[in-house]
mmCIF file of C-alpha atoms and ligand atoms in Angstrom:
data_model
loop_
_atom_site.group_PDB
_atom_site.id
_atom_site.type_symbol
_atom_site.label_atom_id
_atom_site.label_comp_id
_atom_site.label_asym_id
_atom_site.label_seq_id
_atom_site.Cartn_x
_atom_site.Cartn_y
_atom_site.Cartn_z
ATOM 1 C CA MET H 265 4.534 20.359 -85.814
ATOM 2 C CA SER H 266 1.845 17.456 -87.155
ATOM 3 C CA LYS H 267 1.455 15.367 -84.457
ATOM 4 C CA PRO H 268 3.220 11.783 -84.959
ATOM 5 C CA ARG H 269 1.198 9.363 -85.904
ATOM 6 C CA ILE H 270 0.294 5.640 -83.678
ATOM 7 C CA LEU H 271 -1.957 2.921 -84.227
ATOM 8 C CA ILE H 272 -3.821 1.198 -81.205
ATOM 9 C CA ALA H 273 -3.714 -2.534 -82.871
ATOM 10 C CA ARG H 274 -6.479 -4.252 -80.502
ATOM 11 C CA ALA H 275 -9.606 -2.702 -78.609
ATOM 12 C CA VAL H 276 -8.871 -0.611 -75.342
ATOM 13 C CA PHE H 277 -11.194 1.090 -73.165
ATOM 14 C CA PRO H 278 -12.687 4.005 -74.949
ATOM 15 C CA GLU H 279 -10.907 6.605 -72.850
ATOM 16 C CA VAL H 280 -7.828 5.501 -73.161
ATOM 17 C CA VAL H 281 -8.227 6.139 -77.454
ATOM 18 C CA GLU H 282 -9.575 9.842 -76.045
ATOM 19 C CA HIS H 283 -6.555 10.523 -74.360
ATOM 20 C CA LEU H 284 -4.339 9.275 -76.769
ATOM 21 C CA SER H 285 -6.030 11.008 -79.652
ATOM 22 C CA LEU H 286 -5.032 14.259 -77.429
ATOM 23 C CA HIS H 287 -1.564 13.642 -78.443
ATOM 24 C CA PHE H 288 -1.158 11.276 -81.958
ATOM 25 C CA GLN H 289 -3.063 11.100 -84.630
ATOM 26 C CA VAL H 290 -4.656 7.745 -83.949
ATOM 27 C CA GLU H 291 -5.953 4.603 -85.690
ATOM 28 C CA SER H 292 -7.718 2.469 -83.621
ATOM 29 C CA ASN H 293 -9.384 -0.674 -83.788
ATOM 30 C CA GLN H 294 -12.390 -0.938 -81.624
ATOM 31 C CA GLU H 295 -13.842 -3.301 -83.913
ATOM 32 C CA ASP H 296 -11.172 -5.400 -82.321
ATOM 33 C CA VAL H 297 -10.595 -7.282 -85.703
ATOM 34 C CA LEU H 298 -7.801 -9.432 -85.887
ATOM 35 C CA ARG H 299 -5.015 -9.104 -88.762
ATOM 36 C CA SER H 300 -2.816 -10.897 -90.157
ATOM 37 C CA PRO H 301 1.029 -10.061 -89.996
ATOM 38 C CA ALA H 302 1.033 -8.699 -93.727
ATOM 39 C CA GLU H 303 -2.054 -6.693 -92.845
ATOM 40 C CA LEU H 304 -0.554 -5.304 -89.764
ATOM 41 C CA ALA H 305 2.781 -4.320 -91.298
ATOM 42 C CA ALA H 306 0.191 -2.297 -93.637
ATOM 43 C CA ARG H 307 -1.311 -0.919 -91.189
ATOM 44 C CA LEU H 308 1.833 0.175 -89.423
ATOM 45 C CA VAL H 309 3.860 1.102 -92.550
ATOM 46 C CA ASP H 310 2.449 5.199 -91.962
ATOM 47 C CA LYS H 311 3.194 4.834 -87.915
ATOM 48 C CA ASP H 312 5.560 6.413 -85.686
ATOM 49 C CA GLY H 313 4.296 4.314 -82.849
ATOM 50 C CA ALA H 314 2.016 1.097 -81.473
ATOM 51 C CA LEU H 315 -0.022 0.229 -78.963
ATOM 52 C CA THR H 316 0.056 -3.462 -78.794
ATOM 53 C CA THR H 317 -1.282 -6.870 -77.215
ATOM 54 C CA GLY H 318 0.413 -10.098 -77.039
ATOM 55 C CA SER H 319 -1.103 -11.311 -79.770
ATOM 56 C CA GLU H 320 1.016 -8.721 -82.184
ATOM 57 C CA ARG H 321 4.136 -10.287 -82.805
ATOM 58 C CA ILE H 322 6.649 -7.681 -83.800
ATOM 59 C CA ASP H 323 9.499 -9.041 -85.407
ATOM 60 C CA ARG H 324 12.881 -8.946 -88.441
ATOM 61 C CA SER H 325 10.212 -8.744 -90.978
ATOM 62 C CA LEU H 326 7.627 -6.515 -89.655
ATOM 63 C CA LEU H 327 10.257 -3.664 -88.567
ATOM 64 C CA ALA H 328 11.748 -4.109 -91.688
ATOM 65 C CA ALA H 329 8.308 -3.163 -93.019
ATOM 66 C CA CYS H 330 7.709 -0.261 -91.382
ATOM 67 C CA PRO H 331 10.998 2.455 -91.316
ATOM 68 C CA ARG H 332 9.029 5.239 -89.722
ATOM 69 C CA LEU H 333 8.736 2.836 -86.672
ATOM 70 C CA ARG H 334 10.088 4.007 -83.229
ATOM 71 C CA ILE H 335 8.421 2.442 -80.130
ATOM 72 C CA VAL H 336 6.213 -0.466 -79.346
ATOM 73 C CA ALA H 337 4.237 -0.084 -75.834
ATOM 74 C CA ASN H 338 3.201 -3.828 -75.069
ATOM 75 C CA MET H 339 -0.379 -3.680 -72.783
ATOM 76 C CA ALA H 340 0.957 -6.636 -71.213
ATOM 77 C CA VAL H 341 4.325 -7.450 -68.378
ATOM 78 C CA GLY H 342 5.163 -10.449 -71.318
ATOM 79 C CA TYR H 343 6.623 -9.298 -74.252
ATOM 80 C CA ASN H 344 7.231 -12.572 -76.267
ATOM 81 C CA ASN H 345 5.654 -11.515 -79.022
ATOM 82 C CA PHE H 346 8.941 -8.898 -79.871
ATOM 83 C CA ASP H 347 12.193 -9.353 -81.072
ATOM 84 C CA VAL H 348 13.981 -7.632 -78.878
ATOM 85 C CA ASP H 349 16.554 -8.087 -80.812
ATOM 86 C CA ALA H 350 15.105 -7.597 -83.665
ATOM 87 C CA MET H 351 13.789 -3.908 -82.420
ATOM 88 C CA THR H 352 17.098 -2.970 -80.825
ATOM 89 C CA ALA H 353 18.654 -2.885 -83.721
ATOM 90 C CA ALA H 354 16.620 -1.413 -86.080
ATOM 91 C CA GLY H 355 16.381 1.365 -83.195
ATOM 92 C CA VAL H 356 13.213 0.371 -82.063
ATOM 93 C CA GLN H 357 12.062 1.079 -78.651
ATOM 94 C CA GLY H 358 9.979 -1.544 -76.496
ATOM 95 C CA THR H 359 7.866 -0.819 -73.596
ATOM 96 C CA ASN H 360 5.790 -3.458 -71.201
ATOM 97 C CA THR H 361 3.393 -2.897 -67.890
ATOM 98 C CA PRO H 362 5.397 -4.191 -65.363
ATOM 99 C CA ASP H 363 3.923 -3.775 -61.251
ATOM 100 C CA VAL H 364 0.723 -2.397 -61.774
ATOM 101 C CA LEU H 365 -0.900 -5.838 -62.742
ATOM 102 C CA THR H 366 1.428 -7.993 -59.961
ATOM 103 C CA GLU H 367 -1.639 -8.650 -57.398
ATOM 104 C CA THR H 368 -4.052 -9.169 -59.449
ATOM 105 C CA THR H 369 -2.084 -11.972 -61.740
ATOM 106 C CA ALA H 370 -0.778 -12.966 -58.091
ATOM 107 C CA ASP H 371 -4.770 -13.162 -57.151
ATOM 108 C CA PHE H 372 -5.690 -15.529 -59.766
ATOM 109 C CA GLY H 373 -2.837 -17.511 -59.657
ATOM 110 C CA PHE H 374 -4.223 -18.136 -56.403
ATOM 111 C CA ALA H 375 -7.212 -18.368 -57.497
ATOM 112 C CA LEU H 376 -6.324 -21.425 -60.620
ATOM 113 C CA LEU H 377 -4.634 -23.486 -58.142
ATOM 114 C CA MET H 378 -7.411 -23.223 -55.612
ATOM 115 C CA ALA H 379 -10.131 -24.207 -58.089
ATOM 116 C CA THR H 380 -7.888 -27.015 -59.705
ATOM 117 C CA ALA H 381 -6.744 -28.795 -56.016
ATOM 118 C CA ARG H 382 -10.321 -28.564 -54.752
ATOM 119 C CA ARG H 383 -12.217 -29.647 -58.190
ATOM 120 C CA VAL H 384 -14.624 -26.150 -57.911
ATOM 121 C CA THR H 385 -15.495 -26.542 -61.742
ATOM 122 C CA GLU H 386 -15.293 -29.759 -62.412
ATOM 123 C CA SER H 387 -18.328 -30.200 -59.652
ATOM 124 C CA GLU H 388 -19.626 -27.072 -60.831
ATOM 125 C CA HIS H 389 -20.365 -28.740 -64.280
ATOM 126 C CA PHE H 390 -21.504 -31.846 -62.340
ATOM 127 C CA LEU H 391 -24.148 -29.833 -60.767
ATOM 128 C CA ARG H 392 -25.246 -28.160 -63.775
ATOM 129 C CA ALA H 393 -25.568 -31.671 -65.841
ATOM 130 C CA GLY H 394 -28.280 -32.375 -63.220
ATOM 131 C CA ARG H 395 -26.083 -35.240 -62.104
ATOM 132 C CA TRP H 396 -26.266 -34.424 -58.330
ATOM 133 C CA ASN H 397 -29.295 -36.818 -56.733
ATOM 134 C CA LYS H 398 -27.125 -37.908 -53.474
ATOM 135 C CA TRP H 399 -24.639 -35.958 -51.279
ATOM 136 C CA SER H 400 -21.376 -38.849 -51.044
ATOM 137 C CA TYR H 401 -18.676 -38.824 -48.788
ATOM 138 C CA ASP H 402 -15.676 -39.047 -51.411
ATOM 139 C CA MET H 403 -17.398 -36.746 -53.808
ATOM 140 C CA PHE H 404 -14.732 -34.735 -55.800
ATOM 141 C CA ALA H 405 -12.773 -35.021 -52.424
ATOM 142 C CA GLY H 406 -9.345 -32.739 -53.654
ATOM 143 C CA ALA H 407 -6.111 -31.778 -52.247
ATOM 144 C CA GLU H 408 -5.411 -29.802 -49.433
ATOM 145 C CA VAL H 409 -3.920 -26.008 -50.479
ATOM 146 C CA HIS H 410 -3.219 -25.183 -46.333
ATOM 147 C CA GLY H 411 -0.060 -26.265 -45.191
ATOM 148 C CA THR H 412 0.907 -27.955 -48.198
ATOM 149 C CA ARG H 413 4.381 -27.342 -49.924
ATOM 150 C CA LEU H 414 4.030 -25.255 -52.409
ATOM 151 C CA GLY H 415 6.288 -24.872 -55.459
ATOM 152 C CA ILE H 416 7.558 -22.058 -57.472
ATOM 153 C CA ILE H 417 8.931 -21.635 -60.493
ATOM 154 C CA GLY H 418 9.770 -18.162 -61.528
ATOM 155 C CA MET H 419 10.644 -16.080 -58.909
ATOM 156 C CA GLY H 420 10.046 -12.532 -60.182
ATOM 157 C CA ARG H 421 7.140 -9.800 -58.855
ATOM 158 C CA ILE H 422 4.331 -12.533 -59.612
ATOM 159 C CA GLY H 423 5.723 -15.640 -57.565
ATOM 160 C CA GLN H 424 6.572 -13.201 -54.965
ATOM 161 C CA GLY H 425 2.723 -12.267 -55.100
ATOM 162 C CA ILE H 426 1.810 -15.594 -54.931
ATOM 163 C CA ALA H 427 4.762 -16.921 -52.436
ATOM 164 C CA ARG H 428 3.456 -14.629 -49.799
ATOM 165 C CA ARG H 429 0.082 -15.377 -50.065
ATOM 166 C CA GLY H 430 0.871 -19.268 -49.697
ATOM 167 C CA ALA H 431 3.742 -19.020 -46.845
ATOM 168 C CA HIS H 432 1.087 -15.954 -45.082
ATOM 169 C CA GLY H 433 -2.209 -16.614 -46.009
ATOM 170 C CA PHE H 434 -2.649 -20.268 -45.957
ATOM 171 C CA GLY H 435 0.621 -21.712 -44.192
ATOM 172 C CA MET H 436 2.289 -23.563 -46.746
ATOM 173 C CA ASP H 437 5.923 -23.580 -47.151
ATOM 174 C CA VAL H 438 7.081 -22.406 -50.197
ATOM 175 C CA VAL H 439 9.980 -23.160 -51.726
ATOM 176 C CA TYR H 440 11.192 -21.783 -55.747
ATOM 177 C CA HIS H 441 13.742 -22.499 -58.423
ATOM 178 C CA ASN H 442 14.587 -19.429 -60.458
ATOM 179 C CA ARG H 443 17.014 -18.528 -62.816
ATOM 180 C CA THR H 444 19.075 -16.052 -59.938
ATOM 181 C CA ARG H 445 18.911 -16.600 -56.138
ATOM 182 C CA LEU H 446 16.602 -13.401 -53.788
ATOM 183 C CA ASP H 447 18.247 -11.985 -51.834
ATOM 184 C CA PRO H 448 18.179 -13.493 -48.485
ATOM 185 C CA ALA H 449 15.557 -10.253 -47.222
ATOM 186 C CA LEU H 450 13.601 -11.115 -49.827
ATOM 187 C CA GLU H 451 13.357 -14.788 -49.308
ATOM 188 C CA ALA H 452 12.576 -14.436 -45.632
ATOM 189 C CA GLU H 453 9.462 -11.996 -46.901
ATOM 190 C CA CYS H 454 7.865 -14.263 -49.404
ATOM 191 C CA LYS H 455 9.106 -17.293 -46.432
ATOM 192 C CA ALA H 456 10.669 -18.748 -49.323
ATOM 193 C CA ARG H 457 13.832 -21.174 -49.950
ATOM 194 C CA TYR H 458 15.853 -21.606 -53.266
ATOM 195 C CA VAL H 459 15.378 -25.622 -54.124
ATOM 196 C CA ALA H 460 16.899 -27.480 -57.993
ATOM 197 C CA LYS H 461 13.752 -27.805 -60.095
ATOM 198 C CA GLU H 462 14.158 -31.600 -59.862
ATOM 199 C CA GLU H 463 14.180 -31.310 -55.565
ATOM 200 C CA LEU H 464 10.945 -28.682 -56.320
ATOM 201 C CA LEU H 465 9.103 -30.685 -58.565
ATOM 202 C CA ARG H 466 10.184 -33.971 -56.554
ATOM 203 C CA THR H 467 8.577 -32.331 -53.047
ATOM 204 C CA ALA H 468 5.509 -29.856 -53.837
ATOM 205 C CA ASP H 469 1.849 -30.861 -53.918
ATOM 206 C CA HIS H 470 1.450 -27.486 -56.144
ATOM 207 C CA VAL H 471 3.213 -26.441 -58.927
ATOM 208 C CA VAL H 472 2.928 -23.083 -59.855
ATOM 209 C CA LEU H 473 4.743 -21.482 -63.044
ATOM 210 C CA VAL H 474 5.352 -17.928 -63.384
ATOM 211 C CA LEU H 475 8.665 -17.639 -65.551
ATOM 212 C CA PRO H 476 8.780 -15.708 -68.420
ATOM 213 C CA TYR H 477 9.245 -17.174 -72.330
ATOM 214 C CA THR H 478 12.047 -17.598 -74.195
ATOM 215 C CA ALA H 479 13.935 -20.133 -75.926
ATOM 216 C CA ASP H 480 15.618 -21.394 -72.604
ATOM 217 C CA SER H 481 12.393 -22.032 -70.987
ATOM 218 C CA HIS H 482 10.377 -23.905 -73.585
ATOM 219 C CA HIS H 483 8.934 -26.945 -72.267
ATOM 220 C CA THR H 484 10.313 -26.552 -69.150
ATOM 221 C CA ILE H 485 8.091 -28.677 -67.743
ATOM 222 C CA GLY H 486 7.722 -31.343 -70.286
ATOM 223 C CA ALA H 487 7.110 -35.422 -70.037
ATOM 224 C CA ALA H 488 10.490 -36.115 -67.695
ATOM 225 C CA GLU H 489 9.061 -33.323 -65.501
ATOM 226 C CA LEU H 490 5.897 -34.415 -65.554
ATOM 227 C CA ALA H 491 7.258 -37.984 -64.668
ATOM 228 C CA GLN H 492 8.895 -36.718 -61.229
ATOM 229 C CA MET H 493 5.993 -34.560 -60.038
ATOM 230 C CA LYS H 494 3.675 -36.679 -56.673
ATOM 231 C CA PRO H 495 0.735 -38.426 -58.686
ATOM 232 C CA THR H 496 -0.986 -36.632 -56.676
ATOM 233 C CA ALA H 497 0.785 -33.422 -57.144
ATOM 234 C CA THR H 498 -1.108 -29.801 -59.175
ATOM 235 C CA LEU H 499 0.677 -27.898 -61.481
ATOM 236 C CA VAL H 500 -0.950 -24.558 -62.878
ATOM 237 C CA ASN H 501 0.380 -22.472 -65.257
ATOM 238 C CA ILE H 502 -0.287 -18.719 -65.395
ATOM 239 C CA ALA H 503 2.718 -17.272 -67.355
ATOM 240 C CA ARG H 504 3.025 -18.627 -70.702
ATOM 241 C CA GLY H 505 2.185 -21.017 -73.767
ATOM 242 C CA GLY H 506 4.990 -23.271 -74.074
ATOM 243 C CA ILE H 507 7.085 -23.529 -71.017
ATOM 244 C CA VAL H 508 4.273 -26.018 -70.640
ATOM 245 C CA ASP H 509 4.682 -29.512 -73.726
ATOM 246 C CA ASP H 510 0.344 -29.500 -73.452
ATOM 247 C CA ALA H 511 0.574 -32.800 -75.511
ATOM 248 C CA ALA H 512 2.537 -34.314 -72.358
ATOM 249 C CA LEU H 513 0.243 -32.959 -69.708
ATOM 250 C CA ALA H 514 -2.916 -34.055 -71.186
ATOM 251 C CA GLN H 515 -1.369 -37.852 -71.428
ATOM 252 C CA ALA H 516 -0.356 -37.213 -67.843
ATOM 253 C CA LEU H 517 -3.539 -36.295 -67.010
ATOM 254 C CA ARG H 518 -5.783 -38.187 -68.902
ATOM 255 C CA GLU H 519 -3.099 -41.597 -67.206
ATOM 256 C CA ARG H 520 -3.588 -39.607 -63.883
ATOM 257 C CA ARG H 521 0.632 -39.471 -63.253
ATOM 258 C CA ILE H 522 -0.739 -36.382 -61.584
ATOM 259 C CA ALA H 523 -3.790 -35.363 -60.126
ATOM 260 C CA ALA H 524 -4.578 -31.841 -61.958
ATOM 261 C CA ALA H 525 -3.578 -28.787 -63.263
ATOM 262 C CA GLY H 526 -4.915 -25.214 -63.518
ATOM 263 C CA LEU H 527 -4.162 -23.532 -66.844
ATOM 264 C CA ASP H 528 -4.713 -19.726 -68.579
ATOM 265 C CA VAL H 529 -2.268 -20.075 -70.949
ATOM 266 C CA PHE H 530 -1.630 -22.247 -73.377
ATOM 267 C CA GLU H 531 1.085 -23.595 -76.830
ATOM 268 C CA GLY H 532 -0.698 -21.699 -79.931
ATOM 269 C CA GLU H 533 -3.984 -19.887 -78.123
ATOM 270 C CA PRO H 534 -6.427 -19.508 -78.423
ATOM 271 C CA GLN H 535 -6.615 -22.927 -79.639
ATOM 272 C CA VAL H 536 -5.985 -25.545 -77.369
ATOM 273 C CA HIS H 537 -4.793 -28.946 -77.490
ATOM 274 C CA PRO H 538 -8.045 -31.568 -77.746
ATOM 275 C CA GLY H 539 -6.661 -34.037 -75.215
ATOM 276 C CA LEU H 540 -6.787 -31.501 -72.182
ATOM 277 C CA LEU H 541 -10.245 -30.531 -73.730
ATOM 278 C CA GLU H 542 -11.517 -34.404 -73.214
ATOM 279 C CA VAL H 543 -9.595 -34.187 -69.472
ATOM 280 C CA PRO H 544 -12.300 -33.666 -66.661
ATOM 281 C CA ASN H 545 -9.396 -32.921 -64.549
ATOM 282 C CA VAL H 546 -7.836 -29.476 -65.517
ATOM 283 C CA VAL H 547 -9.357 -26.425 -64.673
ATOM 284 C CA LEU H 548 -9.101 -24.278 -67.908
ATOM 285 C CA THR H 549 -9.502 -19.929 -68.611
ATOM 286 C CA PRO H 550 -8.374 -18.276 -71.483
ATOM 287 C CA HIS H 551 -5.786 -16.265 -70.487
ATOM 288 C CA ILE H 552 -7.408 -14.185 -67.890
ATOM 289 C CA ALA H 553 -5.244 -13.511 -65.238
ATOM 290 C CA SER H 554 -5.093 -9.814 -65.039
ATOM 291 C CA ALA H 555 -8.356 -9.606 -66.553
ATOM 292 C CA THR H 556 -9.770 -6.910 -64.047
ATOM 293 C CA VAL H 557 -11.527 -4.285 -65.059
ATOM 294 C CA GLY H 558 -9.357 -2.004 -63.051
ATOM 295 C CA THR H 559 -5.696 -4.054 -63.533
ATOM 296 C CA ARG H 560 -6.508 -4.126 -67.242
ATOM 297 C CA LEU H 561 -7.354 0.197 -67.499
ATOM 298 C CA ALA H 562 -3.900 0.104 -65.533
ATOM 299 C CA MET H 563 -2.164 -1.371 -67.970
ATOM 300 C CA ALA H 564 -3.619 0.157 -71.063
ATOM 301 C CA ASN H 565 -3.048 3.437 -69.187
ATOM 302 C CA LEU H 566 0.782 2.531 -68.536
ATOM 303 C CA ALA H 567 0.658 1.674 -71.996
ATOM 304 C CA ALA H 568 -0.175 5.094 -73.410
ATOM 305 C CA ASP H 569 1.984 6.590 -71.025
ATOM 306 C CA ASN H 570 5.223 4.931 -72.839
ATOM 307 C CA LEU H 571 4.130 6.911 -75.807
ATOM 308 C CA ILE H 572 3.528 9.937 -74.911
ATOM 309 C CA ALA H 573 6.255 10.541 -72.980
ATOM 310 C CA PHE H 574 8.840 8.573 -75.437
ATOM 311 C CA PHE H 575 7.655 11.203 -77.559
ATOM 312 C CA ASP H 576 7.821 13.837 -75.263
ATOM 313 C CA GLY H 577 11.165 13.343 -75.250
ATOM 314 C CA ARG H 578 11.124 12.041 -71.473
ATOM 315 C CA GLY H 579 11.907 8.252 -72.171
ATOM 316 C CA PRO H 580 9.947 5.970 -71.804
ATOM 317 C CA LEU H 581 8.441 4.731 -68.294
ATOM 318 C CA THR H 582 9.279 0.963 -68.519
ATOM 319 C CA PRO H 583 11.802 0.039 -71.707
ATOM 320 C CA VAL H 584 12.270 -3.330 -72.172
ATOM 321 C CA ASN H 585 15.301 -2.385 -74.160
ATOM 322 C CA THR H 586 18.082 1.072 -75.081
ATOM 323 C CA PRO H 587 17.589 1.367 -79.018
ATOM 324 C CA ALA H 588 20.001 3.684 -80.612
ATOM 325 C CA VAL H 589 18.061 6.448 -81.922
ATOM 326 C CA ARG H 590 16.008 5.349 -85.034
ATOM 327 C CA THR H 591 17.063 7.507 -88.384
ATOM 328 C CA ILE H 592 12.931 8.174 -89.709
ATOM 329 C CA THR H 593 12.464 7.792 -93.058
ATOM 330 C CA PRO H 594 11.053 11.230 -94.245
ATOM 331 C CA SER H 595 7.357 10.969 -94.884
ATOM 332 C CA ILE H 596 5.784 8.355 -97.468
HETATM 333 C C1 LIG Q 802 -2.091 -9.410 -70.809
HETATM 334 C C2 LIG Q 802 -0.497 -10.798 -70.075
HETATM 335 O O1 LIG Q 802 -3.758 -9.331 -70.373
HETATM 336 O O2 LIG Q 802 0.547 -9.537 -69.134
HETATM 337 C C3 LIG Q 802 0.901 -10.112 -69.397
HETATM 338 O O3 LIG Q 802 2.052 -10.644 -69.684
HETATM 339 O O4 LIG Q 802 0.088 -12.131 -69.630
HETATM 340 C C4 LIG Q 802 -1.734 -10.246 -69.542
HETATM 341 O O5 LIG Q 802 -1.694 -9.809 -68.679
HETATM 342 C C5 LIG Q 802 -1.851 -10.409 -71.945
HETATM 343 O O6 LIG Q 802 -0.631 -10.943 -72.447
HETATM 344 C C6 LIG Q 802 -2.589 -9.406 -73.373
HETATM 345 O O7 LIG Q 802 -1.692 -8.576 -73.878
#
């Protein structure tokens, strides 16, 4: 029997391509060419499976154009690039990469919080521009981190990791808001207290967003929520673009209605709202929260293992849906 055909949609570690080639007929994209939805569909038309990143949209029209496709393994924990209902209806399995990136991403959330509160990049730009000619008592005086109140919106695995770092490492008073409350044992371990979103926004010194992007979480933070925050507060988004209204945030930062923001994700990325590029009180990074070599390799390997397990008949390791079996259209 011939090996199933898969597409690796974007460049990945060469060893992952080699490993997958033992199991599949692989079309890779090591040149990392960005493809339009129509070009992606054209590549997937004769494929049984795909390894994607958050940049490839798997929706109804792509699924209709690719009748052989049975599984899409996302190299990301978030999967808002999947139309899960459409995939389930079409009988296409989706998988993601939870757990392997939790601690690394929580580390980065904390790094961004620290850089934002303590004005790390702003002061570095000042120094590199040759503007440091004397020390002064209030130069780049930022916000305290230790002992302050940390508010986390979205208390999944990564949110819990950030809570632990804040509570145990920095003596912070951690409050959180989530669709569902954690069980008391987990709350105690994270030293985190559940509060309403409004109380969190009104009282936290630092607000970190770690919730998944869905229609319900679109613009969780907009002008009204920014107005509820303390003028001294910082806001960190390591979740997804679209959770924050970037235009409203740029305006709030410009008018100093909050002190500063740290953003790893953006509406319409890799485009960044021009208003955010103009203000000094924001730390901007290009969606790198999970970017350590070890973690990205673990994510790629988990995505690959999902494909292998699925076609071996063992079932996917980390499924995001439970579709009925897709009837494969005969070879084209
Ligand atoms: C990915 C992420 O690197 O896992 C996620 O959800 O946001 C990042 O870790 C990115 O989405 C590329 O797939």
